[in-house]
Tab-separated table of C-alpha atoms (C1' of nucleotides) in Angstrom:
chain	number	residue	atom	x	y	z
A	1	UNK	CA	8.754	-14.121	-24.282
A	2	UNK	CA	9.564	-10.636	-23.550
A	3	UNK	CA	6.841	-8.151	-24.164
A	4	UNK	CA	6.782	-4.281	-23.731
A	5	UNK	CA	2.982	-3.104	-22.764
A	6	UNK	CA	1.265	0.029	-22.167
A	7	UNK	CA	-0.869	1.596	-19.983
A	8	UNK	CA	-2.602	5.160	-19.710
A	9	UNK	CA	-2.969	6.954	-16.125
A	10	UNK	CA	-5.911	5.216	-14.369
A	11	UNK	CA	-5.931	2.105	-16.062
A	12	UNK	CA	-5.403	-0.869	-14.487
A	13	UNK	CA	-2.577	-3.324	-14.791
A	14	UNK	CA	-3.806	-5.951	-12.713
A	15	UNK	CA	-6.868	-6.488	-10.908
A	16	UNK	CA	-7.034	-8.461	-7.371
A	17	UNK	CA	-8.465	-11.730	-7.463
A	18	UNK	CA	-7.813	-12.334	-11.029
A	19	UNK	CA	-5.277	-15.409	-12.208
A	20	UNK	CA	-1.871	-13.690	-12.786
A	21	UNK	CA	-0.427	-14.674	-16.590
A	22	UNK	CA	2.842	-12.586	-16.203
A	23	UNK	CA	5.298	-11.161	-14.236
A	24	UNK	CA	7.092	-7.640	-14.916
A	25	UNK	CA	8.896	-4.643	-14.046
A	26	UNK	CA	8.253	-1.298	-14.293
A	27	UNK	CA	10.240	0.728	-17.572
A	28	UNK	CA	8.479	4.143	-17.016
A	29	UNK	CA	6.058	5.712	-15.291
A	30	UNK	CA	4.580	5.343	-11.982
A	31	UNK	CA	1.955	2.571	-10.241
A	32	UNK	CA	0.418	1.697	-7.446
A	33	UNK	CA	-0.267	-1.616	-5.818
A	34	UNK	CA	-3.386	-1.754	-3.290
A	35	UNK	CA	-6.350	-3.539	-1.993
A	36	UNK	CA	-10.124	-1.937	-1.499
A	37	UNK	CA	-12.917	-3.354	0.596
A	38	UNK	CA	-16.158	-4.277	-0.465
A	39	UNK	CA	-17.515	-0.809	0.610
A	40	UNK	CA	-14.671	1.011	-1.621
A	41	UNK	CA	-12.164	1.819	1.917
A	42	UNK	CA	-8.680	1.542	-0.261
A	43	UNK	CA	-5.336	1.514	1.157
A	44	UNK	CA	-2.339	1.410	-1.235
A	45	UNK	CA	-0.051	-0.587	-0.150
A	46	UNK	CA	3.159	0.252	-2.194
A	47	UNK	CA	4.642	2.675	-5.182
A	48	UNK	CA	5.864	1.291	-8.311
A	49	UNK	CA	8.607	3.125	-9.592
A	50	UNK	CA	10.850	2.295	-12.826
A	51	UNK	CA	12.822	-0.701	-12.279
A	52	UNK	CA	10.352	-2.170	-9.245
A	53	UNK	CA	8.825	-5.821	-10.019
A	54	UNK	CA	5.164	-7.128	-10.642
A	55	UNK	CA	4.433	-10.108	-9.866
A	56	UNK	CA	4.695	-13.130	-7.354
A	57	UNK	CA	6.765	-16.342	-8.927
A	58	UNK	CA	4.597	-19.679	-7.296
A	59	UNK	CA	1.450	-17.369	-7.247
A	60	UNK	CA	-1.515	-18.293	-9.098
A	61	UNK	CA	-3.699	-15.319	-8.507
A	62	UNK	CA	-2.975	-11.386	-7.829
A	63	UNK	CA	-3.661	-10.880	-4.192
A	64	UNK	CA	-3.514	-6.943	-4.653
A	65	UNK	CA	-4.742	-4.413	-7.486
A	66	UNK	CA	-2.285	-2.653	-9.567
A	67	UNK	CA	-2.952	0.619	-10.762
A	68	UNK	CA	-0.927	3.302	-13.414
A	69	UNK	CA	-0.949	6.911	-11.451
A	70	UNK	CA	0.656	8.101	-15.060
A	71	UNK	CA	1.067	6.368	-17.913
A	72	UNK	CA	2.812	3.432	-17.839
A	73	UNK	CA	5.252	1.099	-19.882
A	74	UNK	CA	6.005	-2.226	-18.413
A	75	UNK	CA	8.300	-4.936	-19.791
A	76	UNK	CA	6.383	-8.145	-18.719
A	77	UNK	CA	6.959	-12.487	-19.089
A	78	UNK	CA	5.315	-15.234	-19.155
A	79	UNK	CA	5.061	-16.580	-15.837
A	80	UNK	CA	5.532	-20.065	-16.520
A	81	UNK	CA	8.926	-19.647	-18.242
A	82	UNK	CA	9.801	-17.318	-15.889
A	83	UNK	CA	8.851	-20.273	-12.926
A	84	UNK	CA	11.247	-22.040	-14.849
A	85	UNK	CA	14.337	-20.136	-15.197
A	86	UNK	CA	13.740	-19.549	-11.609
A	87	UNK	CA	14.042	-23.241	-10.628
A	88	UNK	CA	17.078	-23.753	-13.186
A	89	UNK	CA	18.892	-20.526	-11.920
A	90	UNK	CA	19.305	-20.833	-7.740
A	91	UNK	CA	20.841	-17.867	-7.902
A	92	UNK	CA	17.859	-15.890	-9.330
A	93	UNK	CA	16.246	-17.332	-6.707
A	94	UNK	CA	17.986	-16.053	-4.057
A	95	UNK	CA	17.959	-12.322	-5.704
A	96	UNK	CA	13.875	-12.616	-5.514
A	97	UNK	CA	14.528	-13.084	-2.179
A	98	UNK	CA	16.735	-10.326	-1.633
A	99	UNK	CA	14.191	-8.660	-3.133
A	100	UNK	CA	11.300	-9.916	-1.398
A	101	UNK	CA	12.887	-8.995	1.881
A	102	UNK	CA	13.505	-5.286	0.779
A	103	UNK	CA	9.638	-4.988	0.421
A	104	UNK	CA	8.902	-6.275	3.474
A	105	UNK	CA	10.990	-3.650	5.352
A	106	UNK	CA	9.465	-1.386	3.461
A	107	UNK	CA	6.379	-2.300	4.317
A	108	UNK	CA	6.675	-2.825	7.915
A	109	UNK	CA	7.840	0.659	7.998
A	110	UNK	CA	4.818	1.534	5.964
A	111	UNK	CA	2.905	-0.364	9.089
A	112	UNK	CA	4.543	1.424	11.423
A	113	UNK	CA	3.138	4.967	9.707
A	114	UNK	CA	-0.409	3.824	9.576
A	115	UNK	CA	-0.733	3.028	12.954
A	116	UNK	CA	1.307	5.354	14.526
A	117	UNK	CA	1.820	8.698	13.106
A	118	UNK	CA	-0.157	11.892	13.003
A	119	UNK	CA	-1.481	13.225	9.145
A	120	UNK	CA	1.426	15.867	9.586
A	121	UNK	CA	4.184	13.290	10.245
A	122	UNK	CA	2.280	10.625	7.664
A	123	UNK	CA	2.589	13.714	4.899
A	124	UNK	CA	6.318	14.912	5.672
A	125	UNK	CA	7.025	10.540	5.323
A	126	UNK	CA	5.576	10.783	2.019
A	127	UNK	CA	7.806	13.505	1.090
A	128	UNK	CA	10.611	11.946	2.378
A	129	UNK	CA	10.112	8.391	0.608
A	130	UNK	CA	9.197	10.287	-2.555
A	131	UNK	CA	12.489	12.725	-2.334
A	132	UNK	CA	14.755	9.504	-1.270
A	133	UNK	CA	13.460	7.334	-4.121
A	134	UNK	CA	13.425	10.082	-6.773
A	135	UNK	CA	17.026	11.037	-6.099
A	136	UNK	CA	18.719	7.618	-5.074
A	137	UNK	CA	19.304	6.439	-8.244
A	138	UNK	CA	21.635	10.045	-9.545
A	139	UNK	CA	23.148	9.958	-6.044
A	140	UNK	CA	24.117	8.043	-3.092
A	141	UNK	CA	22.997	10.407	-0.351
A	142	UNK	CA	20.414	12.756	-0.507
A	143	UNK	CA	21.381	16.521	-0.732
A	144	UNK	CA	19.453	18.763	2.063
A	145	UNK	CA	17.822	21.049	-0.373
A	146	UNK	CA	15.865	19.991	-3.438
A	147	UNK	CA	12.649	19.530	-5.374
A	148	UNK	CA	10.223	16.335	-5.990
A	149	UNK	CA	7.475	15.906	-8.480
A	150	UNK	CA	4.973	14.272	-7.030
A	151	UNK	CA	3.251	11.756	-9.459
A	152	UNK	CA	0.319	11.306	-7.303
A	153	UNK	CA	-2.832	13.408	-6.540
A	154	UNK	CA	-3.856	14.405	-3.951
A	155	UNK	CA	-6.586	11.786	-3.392
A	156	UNK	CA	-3.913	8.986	-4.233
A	157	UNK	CA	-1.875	10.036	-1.615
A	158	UNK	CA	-4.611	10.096	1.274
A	159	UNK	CA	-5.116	6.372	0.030
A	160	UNK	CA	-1.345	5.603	0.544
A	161	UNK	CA	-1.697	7.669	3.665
A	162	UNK	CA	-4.338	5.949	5.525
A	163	UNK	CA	-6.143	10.144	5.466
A	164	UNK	CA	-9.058	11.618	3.562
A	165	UNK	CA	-7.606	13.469	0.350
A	166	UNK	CA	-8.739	17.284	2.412
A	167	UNK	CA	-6.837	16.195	5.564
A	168	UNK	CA	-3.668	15.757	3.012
A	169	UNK	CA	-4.471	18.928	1.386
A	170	UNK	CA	-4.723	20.594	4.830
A	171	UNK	CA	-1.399	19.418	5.834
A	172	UNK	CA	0.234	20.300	2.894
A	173	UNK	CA	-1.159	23.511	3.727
A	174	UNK	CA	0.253	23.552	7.299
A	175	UNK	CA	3.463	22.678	6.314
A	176	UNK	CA	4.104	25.327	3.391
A	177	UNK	CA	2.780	27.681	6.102
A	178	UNK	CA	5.287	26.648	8.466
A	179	UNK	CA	7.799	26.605	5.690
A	180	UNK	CA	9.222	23.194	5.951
A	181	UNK	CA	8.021	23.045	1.860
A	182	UNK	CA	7.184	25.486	-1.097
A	183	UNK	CA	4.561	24.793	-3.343
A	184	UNK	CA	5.152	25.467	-6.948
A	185	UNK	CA	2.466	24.407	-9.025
A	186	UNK	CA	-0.015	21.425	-7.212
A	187	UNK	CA	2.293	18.443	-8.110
A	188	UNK	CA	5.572	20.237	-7.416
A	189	UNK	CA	7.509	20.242	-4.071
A	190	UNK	CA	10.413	22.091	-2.934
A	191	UNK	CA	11.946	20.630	0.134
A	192	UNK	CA	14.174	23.210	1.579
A	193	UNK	CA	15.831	21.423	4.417
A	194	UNK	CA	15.849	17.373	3.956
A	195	UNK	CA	17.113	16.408	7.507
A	196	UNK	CA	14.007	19.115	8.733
A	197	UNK	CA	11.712	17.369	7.057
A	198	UNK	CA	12.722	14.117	8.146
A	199	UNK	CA	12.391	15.251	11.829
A	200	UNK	CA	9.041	16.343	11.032
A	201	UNK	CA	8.237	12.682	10.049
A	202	UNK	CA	8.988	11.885	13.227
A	203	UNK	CA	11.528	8.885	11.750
A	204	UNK	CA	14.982	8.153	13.039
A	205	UNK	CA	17.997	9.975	11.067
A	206	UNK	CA	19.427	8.768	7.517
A	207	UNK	CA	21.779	6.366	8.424
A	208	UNK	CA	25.350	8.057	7.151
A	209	UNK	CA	26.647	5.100	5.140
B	1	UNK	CA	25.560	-25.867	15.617
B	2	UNK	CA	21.426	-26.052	16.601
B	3	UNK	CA	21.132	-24.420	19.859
B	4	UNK	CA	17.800	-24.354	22.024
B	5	UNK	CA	16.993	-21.090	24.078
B	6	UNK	CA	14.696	-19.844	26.613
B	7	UNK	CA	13.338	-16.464	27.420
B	8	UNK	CA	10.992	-15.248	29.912
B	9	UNK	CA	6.970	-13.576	29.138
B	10	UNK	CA	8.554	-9.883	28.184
B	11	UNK	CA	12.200	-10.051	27.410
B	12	UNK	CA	13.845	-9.152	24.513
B	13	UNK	CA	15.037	-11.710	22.014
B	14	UNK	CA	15.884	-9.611	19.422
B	15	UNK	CA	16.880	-5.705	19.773
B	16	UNK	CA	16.618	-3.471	16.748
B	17	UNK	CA	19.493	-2.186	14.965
B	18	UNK	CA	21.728	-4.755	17.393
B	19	UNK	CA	24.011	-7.507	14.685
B	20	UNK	CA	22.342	-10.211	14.196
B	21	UNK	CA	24.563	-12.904	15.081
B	22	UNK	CA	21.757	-16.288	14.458
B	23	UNK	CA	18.806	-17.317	12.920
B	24	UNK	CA	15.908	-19.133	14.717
B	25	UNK	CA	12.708	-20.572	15.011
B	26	UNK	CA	10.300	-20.650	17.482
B	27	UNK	CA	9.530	-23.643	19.293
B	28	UNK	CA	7.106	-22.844	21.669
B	29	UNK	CA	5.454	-19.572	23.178
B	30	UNK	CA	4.652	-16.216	21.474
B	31	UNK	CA	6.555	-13.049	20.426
B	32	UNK	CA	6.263	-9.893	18.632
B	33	UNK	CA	7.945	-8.254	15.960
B	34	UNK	CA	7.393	-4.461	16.657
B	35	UNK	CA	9.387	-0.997	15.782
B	36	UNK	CA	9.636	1.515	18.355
B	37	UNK	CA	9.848	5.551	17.314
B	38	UNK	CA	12.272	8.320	19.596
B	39	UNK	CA	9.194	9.266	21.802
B	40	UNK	CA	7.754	5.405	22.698
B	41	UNK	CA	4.692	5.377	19.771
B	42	UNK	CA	5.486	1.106	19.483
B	43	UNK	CA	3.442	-0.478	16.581
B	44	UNK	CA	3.833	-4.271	16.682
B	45	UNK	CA	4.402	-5.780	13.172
B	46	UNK	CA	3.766	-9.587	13.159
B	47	UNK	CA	3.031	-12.293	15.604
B	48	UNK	CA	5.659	-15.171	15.952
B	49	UNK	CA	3.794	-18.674	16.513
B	50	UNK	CA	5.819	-21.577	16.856
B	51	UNK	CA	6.951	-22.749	13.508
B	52	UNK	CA	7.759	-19.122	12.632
B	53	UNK	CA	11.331	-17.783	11.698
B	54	UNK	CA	13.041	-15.303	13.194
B	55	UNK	CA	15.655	-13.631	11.219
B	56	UNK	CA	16.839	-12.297	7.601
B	57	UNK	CA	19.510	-14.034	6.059
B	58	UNK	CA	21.935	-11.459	4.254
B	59	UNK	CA	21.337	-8.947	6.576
B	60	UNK	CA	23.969	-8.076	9.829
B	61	UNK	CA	21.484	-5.812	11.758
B	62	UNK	CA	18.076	-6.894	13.228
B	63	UNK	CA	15.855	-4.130	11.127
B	64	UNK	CA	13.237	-4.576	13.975
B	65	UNK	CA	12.290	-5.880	18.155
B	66	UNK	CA	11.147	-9.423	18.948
B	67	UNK	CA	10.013	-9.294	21.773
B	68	UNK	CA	8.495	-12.574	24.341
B	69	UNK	CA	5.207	-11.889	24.984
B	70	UNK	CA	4.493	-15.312	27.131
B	71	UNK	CA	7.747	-17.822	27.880
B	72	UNK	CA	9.231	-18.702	24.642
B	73	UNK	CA	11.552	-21.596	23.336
B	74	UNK	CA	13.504	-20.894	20.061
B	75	UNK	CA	16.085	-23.076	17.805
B	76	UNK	CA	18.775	-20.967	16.971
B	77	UNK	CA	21.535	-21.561	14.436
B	78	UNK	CA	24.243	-19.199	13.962
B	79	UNK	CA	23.379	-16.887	10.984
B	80	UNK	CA	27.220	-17.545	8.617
B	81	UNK	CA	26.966	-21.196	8.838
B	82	UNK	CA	23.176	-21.262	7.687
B	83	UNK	CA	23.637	-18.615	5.090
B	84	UNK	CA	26.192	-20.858	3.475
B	85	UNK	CA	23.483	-23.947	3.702
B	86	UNK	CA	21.304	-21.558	1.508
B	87	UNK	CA	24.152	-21.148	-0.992
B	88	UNK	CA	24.292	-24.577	-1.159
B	89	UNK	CA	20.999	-26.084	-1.279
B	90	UNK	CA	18.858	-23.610	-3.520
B	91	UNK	CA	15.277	-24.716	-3.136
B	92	UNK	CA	15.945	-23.616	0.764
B	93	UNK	CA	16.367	-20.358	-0.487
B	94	UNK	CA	12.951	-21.008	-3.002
B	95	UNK	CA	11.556	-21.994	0.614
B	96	UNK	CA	12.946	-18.645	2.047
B	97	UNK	CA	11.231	-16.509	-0.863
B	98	UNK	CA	8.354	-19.045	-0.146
B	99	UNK	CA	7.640	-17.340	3.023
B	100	UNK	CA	8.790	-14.456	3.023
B	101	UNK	CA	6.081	-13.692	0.376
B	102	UNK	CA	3.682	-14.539	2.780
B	103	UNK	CA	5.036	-12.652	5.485
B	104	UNK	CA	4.809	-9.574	2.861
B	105	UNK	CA	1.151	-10.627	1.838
B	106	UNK	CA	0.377	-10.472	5.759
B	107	UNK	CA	1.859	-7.477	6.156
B	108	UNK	CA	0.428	-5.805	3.524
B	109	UNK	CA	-3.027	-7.192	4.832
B	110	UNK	CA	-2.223	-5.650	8.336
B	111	UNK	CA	-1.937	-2.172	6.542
B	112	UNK	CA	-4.735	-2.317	4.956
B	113	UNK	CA	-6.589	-3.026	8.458
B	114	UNK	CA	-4.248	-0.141	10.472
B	115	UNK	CA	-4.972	2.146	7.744
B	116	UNK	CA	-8.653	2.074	6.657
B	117	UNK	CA	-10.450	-0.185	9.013
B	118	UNK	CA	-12.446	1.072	12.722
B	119	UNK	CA	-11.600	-0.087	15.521
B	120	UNK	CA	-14.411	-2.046	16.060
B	121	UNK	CA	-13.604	-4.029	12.987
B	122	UNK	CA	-9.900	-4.545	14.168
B	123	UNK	CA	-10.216	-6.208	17.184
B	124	UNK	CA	-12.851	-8.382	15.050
B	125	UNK	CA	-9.895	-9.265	12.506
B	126	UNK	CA	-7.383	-9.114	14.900
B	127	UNK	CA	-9.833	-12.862	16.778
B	128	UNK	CA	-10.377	-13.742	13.595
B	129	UNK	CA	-6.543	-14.078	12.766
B	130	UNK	CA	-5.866	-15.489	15.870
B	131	UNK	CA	-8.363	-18.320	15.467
B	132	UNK	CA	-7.606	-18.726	12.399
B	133	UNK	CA	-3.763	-18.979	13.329
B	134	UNK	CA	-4.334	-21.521	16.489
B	135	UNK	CA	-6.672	-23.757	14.433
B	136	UNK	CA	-4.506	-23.734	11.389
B	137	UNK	CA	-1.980	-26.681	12.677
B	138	UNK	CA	-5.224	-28.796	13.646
B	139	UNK	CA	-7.551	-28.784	10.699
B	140	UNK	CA	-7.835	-27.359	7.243
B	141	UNK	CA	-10.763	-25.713	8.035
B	142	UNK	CA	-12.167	-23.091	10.571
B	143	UNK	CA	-14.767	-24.590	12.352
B	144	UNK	CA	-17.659	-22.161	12.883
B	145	UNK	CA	-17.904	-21.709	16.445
B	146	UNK	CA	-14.323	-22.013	18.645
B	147	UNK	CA	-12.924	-21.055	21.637
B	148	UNK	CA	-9.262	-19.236	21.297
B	149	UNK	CA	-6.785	-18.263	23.959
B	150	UNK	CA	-5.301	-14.849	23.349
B	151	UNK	CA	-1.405	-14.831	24.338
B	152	UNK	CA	-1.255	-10.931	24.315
B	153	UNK	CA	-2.696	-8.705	27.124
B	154	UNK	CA	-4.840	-5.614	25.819
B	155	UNK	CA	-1.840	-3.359	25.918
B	156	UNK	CA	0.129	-5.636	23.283
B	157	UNK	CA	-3.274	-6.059	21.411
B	158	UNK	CA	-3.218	-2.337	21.288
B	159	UNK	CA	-0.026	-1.976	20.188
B	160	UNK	CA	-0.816	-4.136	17.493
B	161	UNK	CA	-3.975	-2.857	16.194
B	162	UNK	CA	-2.598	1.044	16.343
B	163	UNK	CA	-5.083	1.714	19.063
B	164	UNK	CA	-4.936	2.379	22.990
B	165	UNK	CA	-5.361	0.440	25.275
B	166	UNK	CA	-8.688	1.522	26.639
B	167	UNK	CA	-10.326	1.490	22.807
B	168	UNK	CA	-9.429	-1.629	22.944
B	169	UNK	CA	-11.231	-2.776	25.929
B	170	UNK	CA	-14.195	-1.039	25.455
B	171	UNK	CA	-14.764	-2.947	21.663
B	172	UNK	CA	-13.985	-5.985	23.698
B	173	UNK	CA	-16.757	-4.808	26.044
B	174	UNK	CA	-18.734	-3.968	23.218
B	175	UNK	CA	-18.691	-7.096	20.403
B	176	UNK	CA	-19.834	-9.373	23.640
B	177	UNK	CA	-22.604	-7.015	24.384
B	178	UNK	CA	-23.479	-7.574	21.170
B	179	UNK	CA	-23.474	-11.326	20.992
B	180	UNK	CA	-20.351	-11.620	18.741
B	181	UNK	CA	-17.983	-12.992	21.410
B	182	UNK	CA	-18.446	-14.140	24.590
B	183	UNK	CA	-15.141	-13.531	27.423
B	184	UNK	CA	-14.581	-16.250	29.866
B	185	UNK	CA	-11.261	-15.210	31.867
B	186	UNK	CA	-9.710	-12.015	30.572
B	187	UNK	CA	-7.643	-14.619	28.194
B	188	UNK	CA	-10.433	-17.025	26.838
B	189	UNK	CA	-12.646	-15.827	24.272
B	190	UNK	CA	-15.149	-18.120	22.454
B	191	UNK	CA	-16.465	-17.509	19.347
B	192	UNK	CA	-20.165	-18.609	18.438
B	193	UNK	CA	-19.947	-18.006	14.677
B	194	UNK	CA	-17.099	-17.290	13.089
B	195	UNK	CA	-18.530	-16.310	9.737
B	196	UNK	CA	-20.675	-13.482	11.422
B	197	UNK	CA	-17.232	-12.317	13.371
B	198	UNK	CA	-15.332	-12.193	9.668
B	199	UNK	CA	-18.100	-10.110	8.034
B	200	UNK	CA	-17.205	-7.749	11.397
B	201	UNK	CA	-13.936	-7.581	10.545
B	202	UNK	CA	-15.049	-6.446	6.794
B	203	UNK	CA	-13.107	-9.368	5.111
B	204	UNK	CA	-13.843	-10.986	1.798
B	205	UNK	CA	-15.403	-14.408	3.087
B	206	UNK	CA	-12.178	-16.641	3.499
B	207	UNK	CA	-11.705	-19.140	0.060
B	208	UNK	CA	-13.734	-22.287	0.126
B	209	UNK	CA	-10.376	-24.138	-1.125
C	1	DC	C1'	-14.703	31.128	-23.049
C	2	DG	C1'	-16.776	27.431	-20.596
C	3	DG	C1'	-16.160	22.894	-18.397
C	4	DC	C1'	-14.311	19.993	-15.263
C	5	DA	C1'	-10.983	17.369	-12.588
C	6	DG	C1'	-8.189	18.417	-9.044
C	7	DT	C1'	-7.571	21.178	-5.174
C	8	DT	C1'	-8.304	24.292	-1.214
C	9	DT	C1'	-10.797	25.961	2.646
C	10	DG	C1'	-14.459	26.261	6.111
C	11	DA	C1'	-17.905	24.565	9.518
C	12	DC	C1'	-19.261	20.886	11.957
C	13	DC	C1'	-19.070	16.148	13.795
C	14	DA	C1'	-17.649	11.395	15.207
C	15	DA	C1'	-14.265	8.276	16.536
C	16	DC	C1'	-10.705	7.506	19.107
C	17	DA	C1'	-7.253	9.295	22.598
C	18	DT	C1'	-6.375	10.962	27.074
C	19	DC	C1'	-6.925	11.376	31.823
C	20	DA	C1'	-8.817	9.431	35.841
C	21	DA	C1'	-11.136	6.358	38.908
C	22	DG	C1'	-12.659	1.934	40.030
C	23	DT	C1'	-12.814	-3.355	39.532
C	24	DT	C1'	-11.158	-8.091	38.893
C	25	DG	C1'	-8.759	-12.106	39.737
C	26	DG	C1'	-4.706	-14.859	39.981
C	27	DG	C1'	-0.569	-15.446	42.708
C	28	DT	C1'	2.011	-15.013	47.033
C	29	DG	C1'	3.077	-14.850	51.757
C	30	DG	C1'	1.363	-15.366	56.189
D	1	DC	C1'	-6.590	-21.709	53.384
D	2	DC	C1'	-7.306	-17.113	53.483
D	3	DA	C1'	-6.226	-12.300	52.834
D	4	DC	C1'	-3.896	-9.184	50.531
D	5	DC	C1'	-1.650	-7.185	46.535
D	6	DC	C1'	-0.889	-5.679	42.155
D	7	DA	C1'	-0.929	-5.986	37.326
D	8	DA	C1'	-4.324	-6.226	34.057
D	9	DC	C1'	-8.556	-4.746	32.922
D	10	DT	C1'	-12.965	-1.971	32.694
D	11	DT	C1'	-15.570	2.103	32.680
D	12	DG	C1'	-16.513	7.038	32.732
D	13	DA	C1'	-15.745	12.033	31.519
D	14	DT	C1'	-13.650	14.972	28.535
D	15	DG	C1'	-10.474	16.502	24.702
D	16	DT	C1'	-8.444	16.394	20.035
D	17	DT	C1'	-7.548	14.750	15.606
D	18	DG	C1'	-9.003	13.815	11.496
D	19	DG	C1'	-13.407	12.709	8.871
D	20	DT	C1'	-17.597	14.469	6.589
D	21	DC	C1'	-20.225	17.608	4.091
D	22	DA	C1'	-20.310	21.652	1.464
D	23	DA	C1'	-18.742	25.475	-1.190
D	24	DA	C1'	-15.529	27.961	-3.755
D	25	DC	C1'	-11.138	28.277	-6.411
D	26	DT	C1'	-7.409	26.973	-9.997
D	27	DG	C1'	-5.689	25.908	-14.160
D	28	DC	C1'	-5.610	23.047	-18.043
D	29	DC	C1'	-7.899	21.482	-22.288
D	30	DG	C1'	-11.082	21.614	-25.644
DNA sequence: CGGCAGTTTGACCAACATCAAGTTGGGTGG
DNA sequence: CCACCCAACTTGATGTTGGTCAAACTGCCG
């Protein structure tokens, strides 16, 4: 019923198009989840961190592609039985859709990037989401100075990004040289002033909660 | 209980970040879901045909802007009394996650197009979703040639699309130069084959179902 | 000590944005 | 019923951002 898998970086976990046998969430590791055009354009279309969910209950097929950035451990179920305890459990139900609805803010507010913002303000985003999500679950708020490690390269990010992996690389230039990060090492960031950043993504204040 | 409202071709039905005092659906008309950033960038987020829903049970703020982009009629209930309706009667809430996946499945398609695709081949999806949208309620099937009223002006089309409003109108200009659409009125556009039109958008085919 | 994937940087270019006139056509008041 | 008006639209000239192509650099792993 309930069975742990692996996956190395680069493989795939599931592949668009294909009939979906199981749903899952994420134990360790990071993923992505996107979609790529006949002529190989790809756009990811979300990040799969630990605890994040696979899978579409009532779906038949995977509309998107999911990819491990790093290697992977996912905790996955049998659809079917899964369907089930859905329609026994209303409440489980309603938690999907809680959950569902999270995801679509999410990625509205990813829409709202691609069509909107320059590569600078699309990179310091990036930074932003990555620094949020990486620290929410020790803390509550998000402390003005600290460091991220970015589990993505540099060409996964332009594909999140809507860029070309040099423009990325060009603003992560721009931005150490303007100080708002410090490079140490190519997949770690320091982020010396949070709320700075966030200005430089161009998005409205942290609400204070 | 079930209260019918009216608004006028470009007022506000929704504000973001106001409470979010009712539910709705929309009768008749068109609006927009959009977000708005500090300095005016506005990217437009979904359409609302009638039969849509407006609204997110379980949440007290409006995340985003609906907007009226012609006259619009909605049903509105008041958003406590329905939330308790969900509590009570769980397949509506299996309805809820119902479409809200497909509102996240659209979205997710929309990034894909504001992040990787030309402009050329937006404003070919963008028809193709519209005809597919207004022919939906009719038949099962797109026919392949149809005629298709657009409810937006080229501004809220390029608001949509993460263009200008000029781009816009020039790949207008340009896809009936080429044969691909023909413009009668600024508002009517007819489509001769609606196949050729999807392969401009650089869509998969649509499923033969 | 290579080898190679990932990255950085540079030079150049194309697509789209911006700025600026014109044009169209539907609605209104005379 | 006509003439005018104005918002919506089209088209042109020019500018800028980010894409493309190419070359060199880094650092990790065998």
């Amino acid at each position: 019923m309930k069975i742990y898998r692996s996956y190395s970086a680069g493989q795939a976990i599931v592949w668009g198009g294909d009939p979906m046998e199981f749903v899952a969430s994420v134990v360790s590791g990071t993923a992505t989840i996107s979609r790529t055009m006949e002529d190989g354009r790809a756009q990811t279309l979300g990040l799969l961190l630990p605890s994040d969910f696979i899978g579409r209950p009532g779906r038949d097929y995977a509309p998107y592609d999911v990819t491990a950035v790093t290697d992977v451990v996912i905790c996955s179920f049998r659809r079917r039985p899964f369907e089930q305890i859905i329609d026994e459990m209303p409440h489980i139900a309603q938690r999907l859709l809680e959950m569902s609805l999270d995801e679509l803010d999410a990625a509205r507010d990813w829409m709202l990037l691609l069509g909107r913002k320059t590569a600078r303000e699309k990179i310091a985003s990036f930074l932003c989401l990555v620094a949020r999500r990486s620290n929410d679950a020790k803390a509550g708020k998000v402390p003005p100075a600290l460091t991220v490690n970015l589990p993505l390269t540099r060409e996964a990010i332009s594909e999140f990004l809507g860029l070309t992996l040099e423009t990325v690389s060009r603003q992560f230039s721009n931005l150490k040289r303007d100080g708002a990060i410090v490079l140490s090492g190519k997949r770690t960031v320091e982020i010396p002033d949070y709320p700075a950043l966030l200005a430089e993504a161009g998005d409205d204040p942290e609400p204070e909660d």
